[in-house]
Amino acid sequence: MIGNVENRKRMEGWGITSPEAEGFHKCIVPGVQDCKAVHIYRLNLNAGSAYTLESGALEMNPVLVKGKAKVSCDAFREGMEALDSFYINGGVAVEIQAEENCIFYIGAATCEGYGKPFFRKFEKDLPLGDVHQIHGHGVGQREVFFTLNPQVEASRLLCGLTWGGNGAWTSWPPHQHENDLEEVYCYFDMDAPHFGFHVSYLKSGQVEDIVTHTVQSGSMILAPAGYHPTVASPGTRNTYFWVLAAFSHSSRRYDLAVLDPVYENT
C-alpha cells in the first residue's frame, strides 16, 4: 500500500499547466521535474514583440500552436503560421518576430552534434508517408504529423502533432518506452468547454493505480515511465504536440514502444 501511495504521488506530479503570461517559460526541465532527458519550454509573444531563441547546448524543435510570426537564422528565413515548426541544433540563434499573438511549444534535449537547422511547413493534405501518418484503428485511430521524424538527422529528439477522434482514445493500446525515451504531451486547441483525460499507470494491467490528469489547452503531461493513453470528452479531439527525448542518440527510434500485453489485442 505504501508503494502504491508513493507511485500515485509521483504520477500526480507529472501534470503541469503551462504559463499564459508573455515571455519565455521553462515548463519541464530535468532535475526540476521527474525527468532526465526531456526539456519543454513555452514562448508567448504579443503581436509586434520580438524574441531571440538561442539553443545553446540543446537541440530544439519549436512548433507554433497559435498565431503568426516571422523567423530567421542563417539557415532559413520564413513566414510562420499555426502548426508550422522548425528544428535547430546546438549553438543556433533564431530571431522571432510576432505578427499576431503567438504561442510556441518547444521540445528540447541535449545536442550531441547531430542535425542541421530546417523549417517545416504544415501541410494538412500531405500524402501519407514519413511525415504524415495514421496510427491505430477503431476508437484508437489518430492522425500524426511529424515535426521531427526519424528520417531526419538529430541528436535525441523525435516530435510531432497528434489529433484523436471525436471523444476517442489516442495511444491505444497503452504503451511505454521507459528504458529508452521520455515523453511529454503538450495539449493545445482544446479551450474550454473542451477537455480530455491523460491516463498514467506504471505496471502492466495495474489500472487500479491509475492517475488521471484532466487536460485542456496549455496542459503538459510528462511520461518518464509507465503507460500513458489519453481519451477525449464527447465533442472534443485530443490535440497535442508530443516530444520524445531519447537517453542516447542510439535510442532515438520510434519503434521502441512496448504495448501493454493485457490490452495489446483490444
Protein backbone atom coordinates (compact mmCIF):
# COMPACT_ATOMS: atom_id res chain seq x y z
CA MET A 1 0.00 0.00 0.00
CA ILE A 2 2.81 2.42 0.84
CA GLY A 3 4.38 1.75 -2.54
CA ASN A 4 1.09 2.44 -4.31
CA VAL A 5 0.66 5.73 -2.46
CA GLU A 6 4.19 6.79 -3.40
CA ASN A 7 3.63 5.82 -7.02
CA ARG A 8 0.40 7.80 -7.20
CA LYS A 9 2.09 10.85 -5.68
CA ARG A 10 4.88 10.56 -8.25
CA MET A 11 2.46 10.34 -11.17
CA GLU A 12 0.31 13.19 -9.87
CA GLY A 13 3.41 15.39 -10.17
CA TRP A 14 3.69 14.72 -13.89
CA GLY A 15 0.99 17.23 -14.87
CA ILE A 16 1.55 20.98 -15.17
CA THR A 17 -0.38 23.93 -16.56
CA SER A 18 1.96 25.98 -18.71
CA PRO A 19 2.05 29.78 -18.17
CA GLU A 20 -0.03 32.14 -20.31
CA ALA A 21 1.95 35.28 -19.41
CA GLU A 22 4.08 36.82 -22.12
CA GLY A 23 7.66 35.63 -22.32
CA PHE A 24 9.81 32.51 -22.38
CA HIS A 25 8.89 29.89 -19.78
CA LYS A 26 10.72 26.79 -18.60
CA CYS A 27 7.92 24.26 -18.18
CA ILE A 28 9.66 20.90 -17.80
CA VAL A 29 13.37 20.65 -17.04
CA PRO A 30 15.49 17.69 -15.88
CA GLY A 31 16.35 17.95 -12.21
CA VAL A 32 13.31 20.10 -11.52
CA GLN A 33 10.61 17.76 -12.83
CA ASP A 34 10.72 13.95 -12.77
CA CYS A 35 12.78 13.52 -15.94
CA LYS A 36 16.35 13.05 -17.15
CA ALA A 37 16.37 13.92 -20.85
CA VAL A 38 13.37 15.95 -21.99
CA HIS A 39 13.04 19.75 -21.84
CA ILE A 40 9.82 21.65 -22.63
CA TYR A 41 9.51 25.41 -23.00
CA ARG A 42 6.64 27.74 -23.88
CA LEU A 43 7.14 31.08 -25.60
CA ASN A 44 4.25 33.58 -25.58
CA LEU A 45 4.68 36.71 -27.68
CA ASN A 46 2.25 39.57 -28.14
CA ALA A 47 1.80 40.96 -31.64
CA GLY A 48 4.72 43.23 -32.52
CA SER A 49 7.06 41.66 -29.97
CA ALA A 50 10.38 40.01 -30.82
CA TYR A 51 12.48 37.31 -29.19
CA THR A 52 15.82 35.66 -29.90
CA LEU A 53 15.66 31.92 -29.26
CA GLU A 54 19.11 30.51 -28.51
CA SER A 55 19.61 26.74 -28.37
CA GLY A 56 22.94 26.74 -26.52
CA ALA A 57 23.84 23.15 -25.61
CA LEU A 58 20.42 21.86 -26.66
CA GLU A 59 18.68 20.90 -29.88
CA MET A 60 15.20 22.40 -30.18
CA ASN A 61 12.01 21.72 -32.13
CA PRO A 62 9.59 24.66 -31.71
CA VAL A 63 6.06 24.49 -33.14
CA LEU A 64 3.76 27.49 -33.43
CA VAL A 65 0.43 26.37 -31.99
CA LYS A 66 -1.26 29.77 -32.26
CA GLY A 67 -0.64 32.99 -34.17
CA LYS A 68 1.60 34.18 -36.98
CA ALA A 69 5.27 35.14 -36.97
CA LYS A 70 8.44 35.61 -38.98
CA VAL A 71 11.53 33.59 -38.11
CA SER A 72 15.07 33.92 -39.37
CA CYS A 73 18.53 32.46 -38.83
CA ASP A 74 21.49 31.64 -41.06
CA ALA A 75 19.73 28.52 -42.40
CA PHE A 76 16.23 29.86 -43.14
CA ARG A 77 14.03 32.96 -43.27
CA GLU A 78 10.33 32.13 -43.25
CA GLY A 79 6.84 33.34 -42.51
CA MET A 80 5.34 31.08 -39.88
CA GLU A 81 1.68 30.19 -39.37
CA ALA A 82 -0.07 27.91 -36.89
CA LEU A 83 1.34 24.35 -36.86
CA ASP A 84 4.49 25.28 -38.78
CA SER A 85 7.68 24.24 -37.00
CA PHE A 86 11.45 24.36 -37.21
CA TYR A 87 14.45 22.49 -35.86
CA ILE A 88 17.77 23.88 -34.66
CA ASN A 89 20.78 22.03 -33.35
CA GLY A 90 23.09 23.37 -30.66
CA GLY A 91 24.65 26.82 -30.84
CA VAL A 92 22.00 28.40 -33.10
CA ALA A 93 20.06 31.64 -32.58
CA VAL A 94 16.71 32.31 -34.28
CA GLU A 95 15.10 35.74 -34.45
CA ILE A 96 11.32 35.57 -33.94
CA GLN A 97 9.03 38.49 -34.78
CA ALA A 98 5.38 38.06 -33.77
CA GLU A 99 2.88 39.40 -36.30
CA GLU A 100 -0.05 38.21 -34.17
CA ASN A 101 -0.27 37.00 -30.58
CA CYS A 102 1.76 33.79 -30.64
CA ILE A 103 2.19 30.62 -28.61
CA PHE A 104 5.17 28.39 -29.30
CA TYR A 105 5.66 24.99 -27.69
CA ILE A 106 9.33 23.97 -27.75
CA GLY A 107 10.73 20.48 -27.26
CA ALA A 108 14.43 20.21 -26.48
CA ALA A 109 17.14 17.75 -25.49
CA THR A 110 20.91 17.57 -25.23
CA CYS A 111 22.60 18.13 -28.59
CA GLU A 112 25.26 15.54 -29.37
CA GLY A 113 26.43 17.19 -32.58
CA TYR A 114 23.85 15.70 -34.95
CA GLY A 115 21.33 17.60 -37.02
CA LYS A 116 21.08 20.76 -39.13
CA PRO A 117 18.51 23.57 -38.89
CA PHE A 118 15.42 23.31 -41.10
CA PHE A 119 11.93 24.79 -41.38
CA ARG A 120 8.84 22.61 -41.87
CA LYS A 121 5.60 23.97 -43.28
CA PHE A 122 2.47 22.21 -42.03
CA GLU A 123 0.63 20.61 -44.95
CA LYS A 124 -2.69 19.11 -43.87
CA ASP A 125 -3.11 17.37 -47.23
CA LEU A 126 0.41 15.93 -47.39
CA PRO A 127 0.20 12.33 -48.67
CA LEU A 128 0.76 9.59 -46.10
CA GLY A 129 4.43 8.76 -45.68
CA ASP A 130 7.39 9.61 -43.43
CA VAL A 131 5.81 12.84 -42.10
CA HIS A 132 2.01 12.36 -42.30
CA GLN A 133 0.70 9.09 -40.85
CA ILE A 134 -2.39 7.36 -39.49
CA HIS A 135 -1.86 5.25 -36.37
CA GLY A 136 -4.11 2.82 -34.54
CA HIS A 137 -7.56 1.61 -35.50
CA GLY A 138 -11.19 1.91 -34.40
CA VAL A 139 -11.71 4.24 -31.44
CA GLY A 140 -7.91 4.42 -31.06
CA GLN A 141 -7.20 5.75 -34.55
CA ARG A 142 -5.35 9.07 -34.68
CA GLU A 143 -3.65 11.30 -37.21
CA VAL A 144 0.04 12.16 -36.78
CA PHE A 145 2.16 14.85 -38.40
CA PHE A 146 5.85 14.64 -37.54
CA THR A 147 7.62 17.92 -36.89
CA LEU A 148 10.87 15.97 -36.43
CA ASN A 149 10.70 12.48 -37.90
CA PRO A 150 13.19 9.59 -37.55
CA GLN A 151 14.41 10.00 -41.14
CA VAL A 152 15.77 13.48 -40.32
CA GLU A 153 19.12 13.59 -38.55
CA ALA A 154 19.00 14.86 -34.96
CA SER A 155 20.63 14.01 -31.67
CA ARG A 156 17.89 12.76 -29.32
CA LEU A 157 14.56 14.31 -30.29
CA LEU A 158 11.54 12.90 -32.10
CA CYS A 159 8.48 15.18 -32.17
CA GLY A 160 5.09 15.53 -33.78
CA LEU A 161 1.45 16.57 -33.65
CA THR A 162 -1.42 14.20 -32.94
CA TRP A 163 -5.18 14.54 -33.40
CA GLY A 164 -7.51 11.93 -31.95
CA GLY A 165 -11.08 11.26 -32.99
CA ASN A 166 -14.18 12.89 -31.53
CA GLY A 167 -14.49 11.59 -27.97
CA ALA A 168 -11.96 8.88 -28.78
CA TRP A 169 -8.76 7.38 -27.41
CA THR A 170 -5.24 8.11 -28.56
CA SER A 171 -2.16 6.00 -27.85
CA TRP A 172 -4.33 2.90 -27.51
CA PRO A 173 -3.36 0.17 -26.80
CA PRO A 174 -1.35 1.75 -23.97
CA HIS A 175 2.41 1.79 -24.49
CA GLN A 176 5.59 2.60 -22.60
CA HIS A 177 9.22 3.19 -23.62
CA GLU A 178 10.79 3.91 -20.24
CA ASN A 179 14.10 2.12 -20.92
CA ASP A 180 14.92 4.28 -23.93
CA LEU A 181 12.94 7.53 -24.10
CA GLU A 182 10.91 10.04 -22.10
CA GLU A 183 7.82 11.74 -23.49
CA VAL A 184 5.71 14.82 -22.87
CA TYR A 185 2.25 15.55 -24.31
CA CYS A 186 1.63 19.29 -24.72
CA TYR A 187 -2.07 19.96 -25.37
CA PHE A 188 -3.50 22.79 -27.48
CA ASP A 189 -6.65 23.73 -29.44
CA MET A 190 -8.72 22.35 -26.55
CA ASP A 191 -10.10 25.51 -24.99
CA ALA A 192 -12.99 25.17 -22.50
CA PRO A 193 -15.50 23.64 -22.55
CA HIS A 194 -13.41 21.03 -24.41
CA PHE A 195 -11.33 18.70 -22.27
CA GLY A 196 -9.78 15.26 -22.18
CA PHE A 197 -8.07 12.86 -19.81
CA HIS A 198 -4.42 11.81 -19.80
CA VAL A 199 -4.02 8.45 -18.06
CA SER A 200 -0.85 7.20 -16.35
CA TYR A 201 -0.08 3.85 -14.74
CA LEU A 202 3.25 2.16 -14.09
CA LYS A 203 2.78 -1.60 -14.39
CA SER A 204 1.08 -3.76 -17.00
CA GLY A 205 -2.64 -4.19 -16.28
CA GLN A 206 -2.50 -2.46 -12.90
CA VAL A 207 -5.26 0.01 -13.70
CA GLU A 208 -6.33 0.22 -10.05
CA ASP A 209 -3.31 2.53 -9.59
CA ILE A 210 -4.22 4.85 -12.48
CA VAL A 211 -3.67 8.59 -12.09
CA THR A 212 -5.76 10.73 -14.44
CA HIS A 213 -4.99 14.34 -15.37
CA THR A 214 -7.70 16.50 -16.89
CA VAL A 215 -6.20 18.20 -19.96
CA GLN A 216 -7.11 21.33 -21.91
CA SER A 217 -5.14 23.90 -23.90
CA GLY A 218 -1.90 24.60 -22.02
CA SER A 219 -1.75 21.29 -20.16
CA MET A 220 1.56 19.44 -20.34
CA ILE A 221 1.89 15.89 -19.03
CA LEU A 222 5.20 14.12 -18.51
CA ALA A 223 5.60 10.40 -19.17
CA PRO A 224 9.02 9.33 -17.85
CA ALA A 225 7.80 5.80 -17.03
CA GLY A 226 4.82 3.52 -17.44
CA TYR A 227 1.83 3.60 -19.79
CA HIS A 228 0.07 6.78 -20.94
CA PRO A 229 -3.08 6.52 -23.09
CA THR A 230 -5.40 9.52 -23.46
CA VAL A 231 -9.11 9.97 -24.15
CA ALA A 232 -11.24 12.98 -25.14
CA SER A 233 -14.64 14.06 -23.88
CA PRO A 234 -17.54 13.87 -26.39
CA GLY A 235 -17.29 16.74 -28.86
CA THR A 236 -13.53 17.02 -28.28
CA ARG A 237 -10.50 15.78 -30.19
CA ASN A 238 -7.42 15.36 -28.03
CA THR A 239 -4.84 17.52 -29.77
CA TYR A 240 -1.23 17.67 -28.66
CA PHE A 241 2.40 18.26 -29.53
CA TRP A 242 4.36 15.27 -28.31
CA VAL A 243 8.06 15.29 -27.59
CA LEU A 244 10.17 12.15 -27.26
CA ALA A 245 13.68 12.58 -25.86
CA ALA A 246 15.98 9.58 -26.06
CA PHE A 247 18.51 8.80 -23.37
CA SER A 248 21.17 8.45 -26.09
CA HIS A 249 21.49 9.03 -29.81
CA SER A 250 21.35 5.28 -30.46
CA SER A 251 17.88 5.02 -28.89
CA ARG A 252 16.46 7.87 -30.96
CA ARG A 253 13.98 5.46 -32.53
CA TYR A 254 10.23 5.42 -32.99
CA ASP A 255 9.89 1.63 -32.88
CA LEU A 256 10.83 1.09 -29.22
CA ALA A 257 7.34 1.47 -27.72
CA VAL A 258 6.21 -1.58 -25.73
CA LEU A 259 2.46 -2.24 -25.73
CA ASP A 260 0.77 -3.32 -22.51
CA PRO A 261 0.27 -7.05 -23.20
CA VAL A 262 -3.00 -7.04 -21.25
CA TYR A 263 -4.56 -4.69 -23.83
CA GLU A 264 -2.40 -5.38 -26.87
CA ASN A 265 -5.19 -7.10 -28.81
CA THR A 266 -8.03 -4.76 -27.82
